[in-house]
Amino acid sequence: MNQKISRRGFLGSLLAAGVVGAGALTGCAPRSIEDEKSAVVLDGGEYDIVVVGSGGAGMAATVNAVDGGAKVCLLEKMPVAGGNTCFAEGGMNACCTRFQKEAGIKDSVDLMCADTFEGGHGKGDKDLIRHMCENSNGAIEWLDSMGITLSKLGTSGGASVVRIHRPETGEAVGKYIVKGMSEQCRQRGVSAVCNTAVKELIMEDGKIAGVKATNPQGLDIVYKCKAVIVATGGFGANSEMLAKYRPELLDAVTTNQPGAQGDGIVFCEAVGADLTDIGEIQTHPIVEQTTGTLLSENIRGDGAILVNKKGLRFGDELRTRDVVSYAEWDQPGKFAWAVFDQSVHDNNLSIEEKFVARNIIQIADNFKDLAKKMDVPVDAFVKTVTSYNDNIKNNVPDPMGRTHSLNPLVKPPYYAVKVAPGVHHTMGGLHVNTKNEVIGTDGNPIPGLFAAGEVTGGTHGGNRLGGNAVCDINVNGLSASNTALEYLGISK
Ligand code: ADP
């Protein structure tokens, strides 16, 4: 229903709420509600740090900054907190952890750095990579100290050793972390201020002095602060930006939540921030296309195989996401079926929650019936799966070169999800250093401006490994807030 609000009534209600800025009452010419709105500036209060974006990076930064003694405000433009982090399925890569040691896995910072650099096609910034890998174990312990325990280990594409850490329950990692971190924020008296989108950074004498946002009523609101931590995520849901940097991705589905519009990149650029690797955009190869639902990285890691329309495998399923995406686009119909058995299902709660519940999965008690449901040639498909299983049983090297997670598909029922690539992660973004200071186009840090998570560029180079986003947000959320505390002269 359209509600008519008189100018007097509108201003009256704002005055009653004590929110009208000085500019609102100037001038006598009749003006529209929109004019009145733009003349009104609400006062959001004064803080040490404003954190923009309540995904994993923003929440890690908030919790750590509050623990360090700062007065923090956490702003979120969507109606709910959590961002894309909510949808992270796989786990968190980390090296030299207690959990790896207990399982007898030998890992090292150097090896994780080498995997990350190689996985990113040799394009990642080596200092940023080392910063992430060196601090990964610390982040695992920090989470664990708050009861957010990632102790279940698994394999993920591009990792030389078992390095991905997941919740013991089989829950998707993102949901688990967002739930835990929201509770940690709440316990510290900070909840995300939702429906509040930051539009602009306020600078005074070349330093951060606040942010201007739009509140749920569309009114401008200013939050004063000495430091801003930008944690606004990527731009994977902004088709204009995607097409600008990678025109071939215009029609691809996205796994991103609608808030992933690249706002932080835009408002930081407006104050002179430099960008890096901005055209590096990752597609994820196993996305159900009618819903944009991501089939967890763990499904491949736990043993799923990929077959094409002809019922044939077409490569090592555990190659990096970009390589597998391109391989799928080369198949007839440009799609594949991810096929797995009940053991994989049992390990991943999200299969029931996201696929079975929405009827976007085929299920059968034997390979023949599954092939019929998939509409692939029955004989070819049955031969593909049985020879895959036989090779594993007989210790014959996989003809497709797969060396990890060679788990035969032997426990019925069997499952198949039709998948193709979808836009998943934007590797490029704000240029930051290892202290998470945002670097300006003049090469110097912008005083008071820090950034963490997917909004930044540099760490993942040309391709992000599964498990490294969750590592990135936690390590860098912590690091950005530590540097902000240092900048403010508040020492932990
Ligand atoms: P990361 O993984 O880097 O933490 P996420 O995508 O999980 O990134 O979270 C980023 C959050 O930032 C999302 O919840 C998104 O809605 C929010 N966000 C994006 N732009 C703005 C903005 N202009 N103002 C406030 N919040 C924003």
XYZ file of C-alpha atoms and ligand atoms in Angstrom:
519
model
C 0.000 0.000 0.000
C 1.310 3.455 -0.858
C 1.251 5.576 2.199
C 1.076 9.321 1.621
C 3.238 11.225 4.024
C 2.901 14.996 4.172
C 6.116 16.979 4.261
C 5.177 18.329 7.655
C 4.226 14.894 8.954
C 7.425 13.330 7.632
C 9.647 15.980 9.191
C 7.550 15.993 12.340
C 8.162 12.310 12.879
C 11.868 12.703 12.252
C 12.061 15.659 14.640
C 10.207 13.642 17.262
C 12.831 10.940 16.828
C 15.549 13.589 17.141
C 17.160 12.626 13.905
C 16.993 15.615 11.608
C 20.266 17.216 10.669
C 20.645 20.944 10.322
C 20.281 20.923 6.563
C 16.795 19.464 6.643
C 14.859 22.624 7.388
C 16.635 25.069 5.141
C 14.805 26.630 2.189
C 11.100 27.157 1.773
C 10.403 25.925 -1.766
C 8.152 22.831 -1.933
C 10.301 19.731 -2.137
C 9.623 16.071 -2.705
C 9.921 13.353 -0.082
C 13.073 12.194 -1.879
C 14.554 15.715 -1.546
C 13.659 15.740 2.108
C 15.226 12.336 2.575
C 18.466 13.390 0.969
C 18.599 16.503 3.166
C 18.267 14.426 6.331
C 21.375 13.025 7.919
C 20.979 10.798 10.926
C 23.599 10.496 13.610
C 24.676 6.875 14.050
C 27.033 7.653 16.937
C 30.775 7.623 17.454
C 32.995 4.528 17.507
C 36.640 3.545 17.488
C 36.088 1.151 14.592
C 33.294 0.649 12.084
C 33.347 -2.800 10.493
C 31.511 -2.882 7.169
C 30.048 -6.288 6.309
C 29.053 -9.093 8.668
C 30.408 -12.149 6.831
C 33.206 -14.249 8.293
C 35.889 -11.568 7.923
C 33.717 -8.844 9.439
C 32.670 -10.951 12.389
C 36.220 -12.141 13.124
C 37.395 -8.520 13.002
C 34.543 -7.409 15.268
C 35.064 -10.045 17.951
C 38.814 -9.475 18.071
C 38.506 -5.680 18.073
C 36.004 -5.737 20.944
C 38.265 -8.107 22.870
C 41.084 -5.647 22.244
C 39.094 -2.900 23.962
C 37.643 -1.013 21.004
C 34.120 0.383 20.694
C 32.904 -1.263 17.517
C 29.925 -0.875 15.218
C 29.183 -3.651 12.704
C 27.142 -2.596 9.666
C 25.410 -4.975 7.264
C 23.416 -4.025 4.213
C 21.330 -7.196 3.975
C 18.455 -8.109 6.318
C 20.548 -10.892 7.881
C 24.171 -11.298 8.880
C 26.577 -13.815 7.407
C 27.108 -12.927 3.735
C 28.519 -15.520 1.401
C 30.291 -17.079 4.374
C 26.910 -18.640 5.256
C 27.186 -20.713 2.086
C 30.767 -21.919 2.509
C 30.520 -25.663 2.260
C 33.979 -27.150 2.387
C 36.094 -26.245 5.363
C 39.110 -24.224 6.431
C 42.594 -24.967 5.180
C 45.222 -24.646 7.857
C 48.666 -26.120 8.323
C 50.600 -27.569 11.260
C 47.478 -27.805 13.375
C 46.980 -29.877 16.462
C 44.356 -31.879 14.563
C 46.739 -32.688 11.711
C 49.451 -33.715 14.185
C 47.033 -35.980 16.046
C 46.162 -37.645 12.733
C 49.851 -38.076 11.859
C 49.710 -35.665 8.908
C 52.955 -33.921 8.072
C 52.359 -30.420 6.763
C 54.342 -27.184 6.772
C 53.863 -23.476 6.153
C 56.129 -23.779 3.126
C 54.013 -26.574 1.641
C 50.741 -24.707 2.159
C 52.327 -21.589 0.638
C 53.558 -23.591 -2.352
C 50.123 -25.192 -2.894
C 48.360 -21.835 -2.641
C 50.804 -20.164 -5.025
C 50.667 -23.005 -7.528
C 46.880 -23.323 -7.230
C 46.672 -19.595 -8.014
C 48.694 -20.181 -11.219
C 51.771 -18.473 -9.801
C 49.970 -15.124 -9.710
C 49.396 -14.710 -5.963
C 51.362 -12.266 -3.830
C 53.909 -14.384 -1.951
C 53.938 -12.159 1.137
C 50.156 -12.236 1.466
C 50.158 -16.002 0.943
C 52.774 -16.531 3.649
C 50.863 -14.225 5.984
C 47.730 -16.360 5.530
C 49.449 -19.732 5.843
C 51.665 -18.762 8.788
C 48.682 -17.568 10.770
C 46.280 -20.350 9.786
C 46.965 -22.542 12.803
C 46.549 -19.541 15.124
C 43.134 -18.881 13.601
C 42.077 -22.513 14.089
C 43.096 -22.280 17.757
C 41.394 -18.892 18.169
C 38.133 -20.319 16.824
C 38.501 -23.406 18.986
C 39.005 -21.228 22.082
C 35.457 -19.942 21.479
C 34.009 -23.419 20.962
C 34.086 -23.157 17.174
C 36.015 -26.349 16.579
C 37.149 -27.485 13.152
C 38.657 -30.836 13.988
C 37.455 -33.130 11.205
C 40.051 -33.397 8.472
C 39.506 -33.905 4.768
C 41.033 -33.681 1.321
C 40.469 -30.734 -0.973
C 41.493 -29.906 -4.513
C 45.008 -28.511 -4.871
C 46.185 -29.424 -1.358
C 49.196 -31.776 -1.220
C 48.172 -33.178 2.152
C 44.988 -33.576 4.164
C 44.564 -29.953 5.253
C 40.931 -28.915 5.186
C 39.320 -28.626 8.635
C 35.592 -29.056 9.123
C 33.116 -29.258 11.979
C 32.960 -32.719 13.517
C 29.177 -32.832 12.955
C 29.399 -32.869 9.146
C 27.665 -29.470 9.131
C 28.644 -27.063 6.347
C 31.519 -24.956 7.634
C 30.045 -21.548 6.757
C 26.793 -22.008 8.586
C 28.679 -23.410 11.565
C 31.093 -20.468 11.741
C 28.430 -17.801 11.166
C 26.261 -19.304 13.914
C 29.220 -19.449 16.316
C 30.575 -16.007 15.492
C 27.151 -14.341 15.644
C 26.836 -15.712 19.153
C 30.325 -14.422 20.023
C 29.391 -10.958 18.730
C 26.147 -11.082 20.715
C 27.984 -12.038 23.903
C 30.126 -8.945 23.427
C 27.104 -6.721 23.006
C 27.586 -6.118 19.279
C 25.004 -7.268 16.768
C 25.134 -6.448 13.102
C 23.097 -3.341 12.290
C 21.233 -4.843 9.330
C 19.615 -3.196 6.309
C 22.262 -0.502 6.552
C 24.427 -0.109 3.456
C 27.625 1.897 3.573
C 27.877 4.171 0.536
C 30.796 6.401 1.305
C 33.889 6.765 3.459
C 34.302 10.090 5.239
C 37.837 11.459 5.242
C 39.195 14.380 7.286
C 42.766 15.614 6.846
C 43.538 12.565 4.725
C 42.401 10.132 7.432
C 39.299 8.055 7.960
C 36.735 9.957 10.038
C 33.578 7.897 9.506
C 31.205 6.272 7.060
C 27.994 7.420 5.464
C 25.352 4.721 5.064
C 21.713 4.396 4.092
C 19.373 3.134 6.778
C 16.332 0.873 6.199
C 14.132 3.909 5.512
C 16.515 5.137 2.836
C 17.849 7.961 5.002
C 21.502 8.873 5.221
C 23.189 8.023 8.488
C 26.701 8.917 9.556
C 28.790 6.777 11.874
C 31.864 8.628 13.119
C 35.003 6.571 13.735
C 38.764 6.681 13.512
C 39.170 3.376 11.699
C 37.144 1.408 9.180
C 37.559 -2.297 8.441
C 36.073 -3.090 5.051
C 34.786 -6.682 4.912
C 32.137 -6.353 2.225
C 32.991 -9.540 0.318
C 33.285 -9.876 -3.442
C 31.291 -8.889 -6.506
C 30.145 -12.332 -7.663
C 26.474 -11.246 -7.801
C 27.115 -8.043 -9.738
C 26.561 -9.052 -13.353
C 27.663 -5.641 -14.654
C 31.007 -5.841 -12.886
C 31.453 -9.499 -13.899
C 30.748 -8.670 -17.535
C 33.105 -5.699 -17.377
C 36.007 -7.871 -16.331
C 35.024 -11.262 -17.866
C 32.350 -10.870 -20.575
C 32.050 -14.656 -21.064
C 30.615 -14.977 -17.551
C 27.585 -12.796 -18.196
C 25.157 -15.736 -18.442
C 26.736 -17.974 -15.816
C 24.707 -18.674 -12.677
C 26.208 -17.441 -9.432
C 26.593 -19.118 -6.064
C 26.769 -15.683 -4.428
C 24.208 -14.044 -2.182
C 22.659 -10.889 -3.698
C 24.651 -8.573 -1.393
C 27.931 -9.514 -3.148
C 27.962 -6.391 -5.299
C 31.504 -5.108 -4.822
C 30.399 -2.042 -2.816
C 33.611 -1.923 -0.800
C 35.682 -1.827 -3.938
C 33.668 1.131 -5.226
C 33.636 3.245 -2.059
C 37.325 2.572 -1.316
C 38.314 3.450 -4.877
C 36.518 6.761 -4.345
C 39.053 7.667 -1.639
C 42.048 6.602 -3.720
C 42.376 2.869 -3.002
C 44.363 0.775 -5.430
C 42.977 -2.483 -6.856
C 44.754 -5.690 -7.715
C 43.958 -8.790 -9.834
C 40.450 -7.448 -10.421
C 39.784 -9.621 -13.498
C 40.517 -12.876 -11.670
C 37.127 -14.495 -11.175
C 36.639 -18.097 -10.149
C 33.960 -20.416 -11.328
C 33.046 -23.422 -9.235
C 32.579 -26.599 -11.295
C 29.859 -28.321 -9.289
C 26.884 -25.987 -9.155
C 23.313 -27.189 -9.680
C 22.051 -24.839 -12.338
C 18.320 -24.501 -11.709
C 18.914 -23.201 -8.165
C 22.550 -22.016 -8.212
C 23.217 -24.432 -5.336
C 26.792 -25.409 -4.755
C 27.589 -29.057 -4.211
C 30.161 -28.998 -1.443
C 33.844 -29.286 -2.228
C 33.779 -32.158 0.252
C 31.692 -34.238 -2.154
C 34.601 -34.382 -4.586
C 37.048 -34.658 -1.690
C 35.123 -37.548 -0.184
C 34.994 -39.538 -3.405
C 32.504 -38.261 -6.019
C 33.325 -38.741 -9.684
C 32.190 -36.596 -12.603
C 30.750 -38.090 -15.776
C 29.506 -36.432 -18.926
C 26.353 -36.856 -20.981
C 27.877 -39.982 -22.555
C 28.346 -41.606 -19.139
C 32.141 -41.168 -19.290
C 34.618 -39.567 -16.914
C 36.646 -36.764 -18.463
C 39.560 -36.147 -16.112
C 40.845 -36.101 -12.568
C 37.948 -34.694 -10.566
C 40.277 -33.209 -7.947
C 42.051 -30.793 -10.225
C 41.600 -27.130 -9.291
C 38.189 -25.496 -9.708
C 39.048 -23.492 -12.795
C 40.557 -26.485 -14.616
C 37.555 -28.687 -13.860
C 35.195 -25.845 -14.876
C 36.862 -25.509 -18.275
C 36.831 -29.296 -18.700
C 33.056 -29.298 -18.082
C 32.469 -26.508 -20.575
C 34.274 -28.731 -23.130
C 31.799 -31.618 -22.632
C 28.732 -32.135 -24.812
C 25.957 -29.928 -23.407
C 28.570 -28.143 -21.230
C 27.534 -29.996 -18.058
C 28.415 -33.046 -15.970
C 26.906 -35.370 -13.381
C 28.505 -35.580 -9.953
C 28.051 -39.179 -8.862
C 28.624 -40.568 -5.366
C 27.451 -43.220 -2.937
C 25.839 -43.366 0.473
C 29.205 -43.063 2.288
C 29.741 -39.614 0.787
C 26.134 -38.748 1.577
C 26.608 -39.807 5.222
C 29.553 -37.463 5.593
C 27.766 -34.374 4.291
C 24.548 -33.193 5.896
C 24.020 -30.589 3.180
C 23.073 -33.266 0.627
C 19.809 -33.962 2.449
C 19.197 -30.319 3.370
C 19.918 -28.744 0.017
C 19.489 -31.417 -2.636
C 17.182 -34.188 -1.464
C 14.767 -31.752 0.203
C 14.543 -29.718 -3.017
C 14.369 -32.710 -5.304
C 17.387 -31.669 -7.359
C 19.199 -34.985 -7.077
C 18.752 -38.421 -8.666
C 18.823 -41.450 -6.353
C 18.835 -45.175 -7.236
C 19.780 -48.481 -5.673
C 22.037 -49.549 -8.532
C 24.101 -47.979 -11.322
C 21.758 -49.138 -14.072
C 18.728 -47.392 -12.604
C 20.781 -44.311 -11.802
C 21.951 -44.122 -15.438
C 18.335 -44.224 -16.602
C 17.395 -41.399 -14.255
C 20.393 -39.386 -15.455
C 19.482 -40.103 -19.062
C 23.002 -41.284 -19.939
C 23.867 -44.500 -21.869
C 23.408 -47.301 -19.331
C 26.212 -49.625 -20.490
C 28.801 -46.870 -20.745
C 27.923 -45.497 -17.320
C 27.930 -48.897 -15.586
C 31.301 -49.659 -17.184
C 32.685 -46.282 -16.088
C 31.794 -46.819 -12.435
C 32.670 -50.506 -12.236
C 36.061 -50.066 -13.859
C 36.748 -47.074 -11.553
C 35.907 -49.281 -8.554
C 37.906 -52.279 -9.913
C 41.002 -50.175 -10.501
C 40.939 -48.977 -6.900
C 40.421 -52.528 -5.622
C 43.268 -53.879 -7.750
C 45.630 -51.015 -7.077
C 45.701 -50.001 -10.728
C 46.573 -46.315 -11.222
C 43.557 -44.247 -12.226
C 43.681 -43.729 -16.024
C 42.479 -40.137 -15.496
C 45.424 -39.456 -13.188
C 43.406 -39.125 -9.990
C 45.611 -39.816 -7.000
C 43.517 -38.593 -4.056
C 40.251 -39.721 -2.483
C 40.097 -42.904 -4.487
C 37.099 -44.198 -2.574
C 35.104 -46.755 -4.534
C 31.373 -46.159 -4.982
C 30.104 -49.301 -3.280
C 27.505 -48.339 -0.716
C 23.979 -47.977 -2.128
C 21.926 -45.999 -2.744
C 23.808 -44.016 -5.350
C 23.328 -40.329 -6.072
C 23.801 -38.016 -9.062
C 23.483 -34.235 -9.312
C 23.561 -32.456 -12.675
C 26.147 -29.692 -12.410
C 27.928 -27.031 -14.431
C 30.217 -24.145 -13.503
C 28.876 -21.096 -11.670
C 30.534 -17.816 -10.670
C 31.887 -18.400 -7.202
C 34.692 -16.190 -5.965
C 36.250 -12.922 -7.034
C 39.959 -13.208 -6.320
C 40.774 -9.587 -7.113
C 39.926 -6.533 -5.065
C 41.498 -3.977 -2.762
C 45.260 -3.890 -2.693
C 46.352 -4.566 0.896
C 49.634 -5.340 2.626
C 50.272 -8.068 5.181
C 48.973 -5.761 7.923
C 45.684 -5.444 6.032
C 46.185 -1.739 5.449
C 44.468 -0.601 2.262
C 47.050 0.747 -0.148
C 46.310 3.860 -2.176
C 47.150 4.404 -5.832
C 50.112 6.472 -4.573
C 51.554 3.305 -2.983
C 50.940 4.432 0.601
C 48.476 3.002 3.151
C 45.313 5.086 3.514
C 45.329 6.124 7.196
C 42.617 4.372 9.179
C 41.438 2.133 6.341
C 41.807 -1.639 6.648
C 40.302 -4.534 4.718
C 39.904 -8.303 5.007
C 38.309 -11.199 3.172
C 36.994 -11.475 -0.355
C 36.964 -7.706 -0.868
C 40.769 -7.835 -0.983
C 42.908 -9.115 -3.822
C 46.343 -10.664 -4.098
C 46.351 -13.793 -1.956
C 44.611 -16.206 -4.289
C 46.113 -15.021 -7.570
C 44.369 -16.579 -10.551
C 42.471 -19.279 -8.663
C 41.446 -19.768 -5.049
C 41.852 -23.217 -3.567
C 38.867 -24.746 -1.794
C 39.293 -24.166 1.944
C 41.419 -21.056 1.535
C 38.507 -18.566 1.682
C 37.579 -19.603 5.202
C 41.249 -19.444 6.160
C 41.547 -15.998 4.547
C 38.541 -14.471 6.337
C 39.596 -15.644 9.772
C 43.309 -14.910 9.501
C 42.781 -11.532 7.882
C 39.755 -10.533 9.955
C 42.016 -10.998 12.991
C 44.958 -9.290 11.361
C 42.965 -6.252 10.142
C 41.537 -5.703 13.610
C 44.933 -6.088 15.268
C 46.366 -3.435 12.954
C 43.354 -1.185 13.547
C 43.847 -1.512 17.311
C 47.510 -0.646 16.884
C 46.591 2.357 14.716
C 44.186 3.559 17.416
C 46.841 3.102 20.097
C 44.770 0.442 21.856
C 47.075 -2.443 22.574
C 45.695 -5.876 23.280
P 33.813 -12.477 3.484
O 33.799 -13.933 3.125
O 34.933 -11.737 2.888
O 33.621 -12.261 4.958
P 30.980 -12.291 2.894
O 30.383 -12.308 1.561
O 30.797 -13.491 3.740
O 32.508 -11.887 2.743
O 30.390 -11.082 3.722
C 30.368 -9.770 3.232
C 29.185 -9.052 3.858
O 29.260 -7.662 3.574
C 27.843 -9.529 3.293
O 26.986 -9.874 4.355
C 27.335 -8.328 2.512
O 25.937 -8.238 2.471
C 27.951 -7.183 3.310
N 28.039 -5.919 2.554
C 28.375 -5.775 1.248
N 28.345 -4.491 0.892
C 27.990 -3.789 2.000
C 27.763 -2.407 2.286
N 27.897 -1.477 1.334
N 27.409 -2.046 3.532
C 27.245 -2.981 4.511
N 27.424 -4.294 4.305
C 27.794 -4.706 3.083
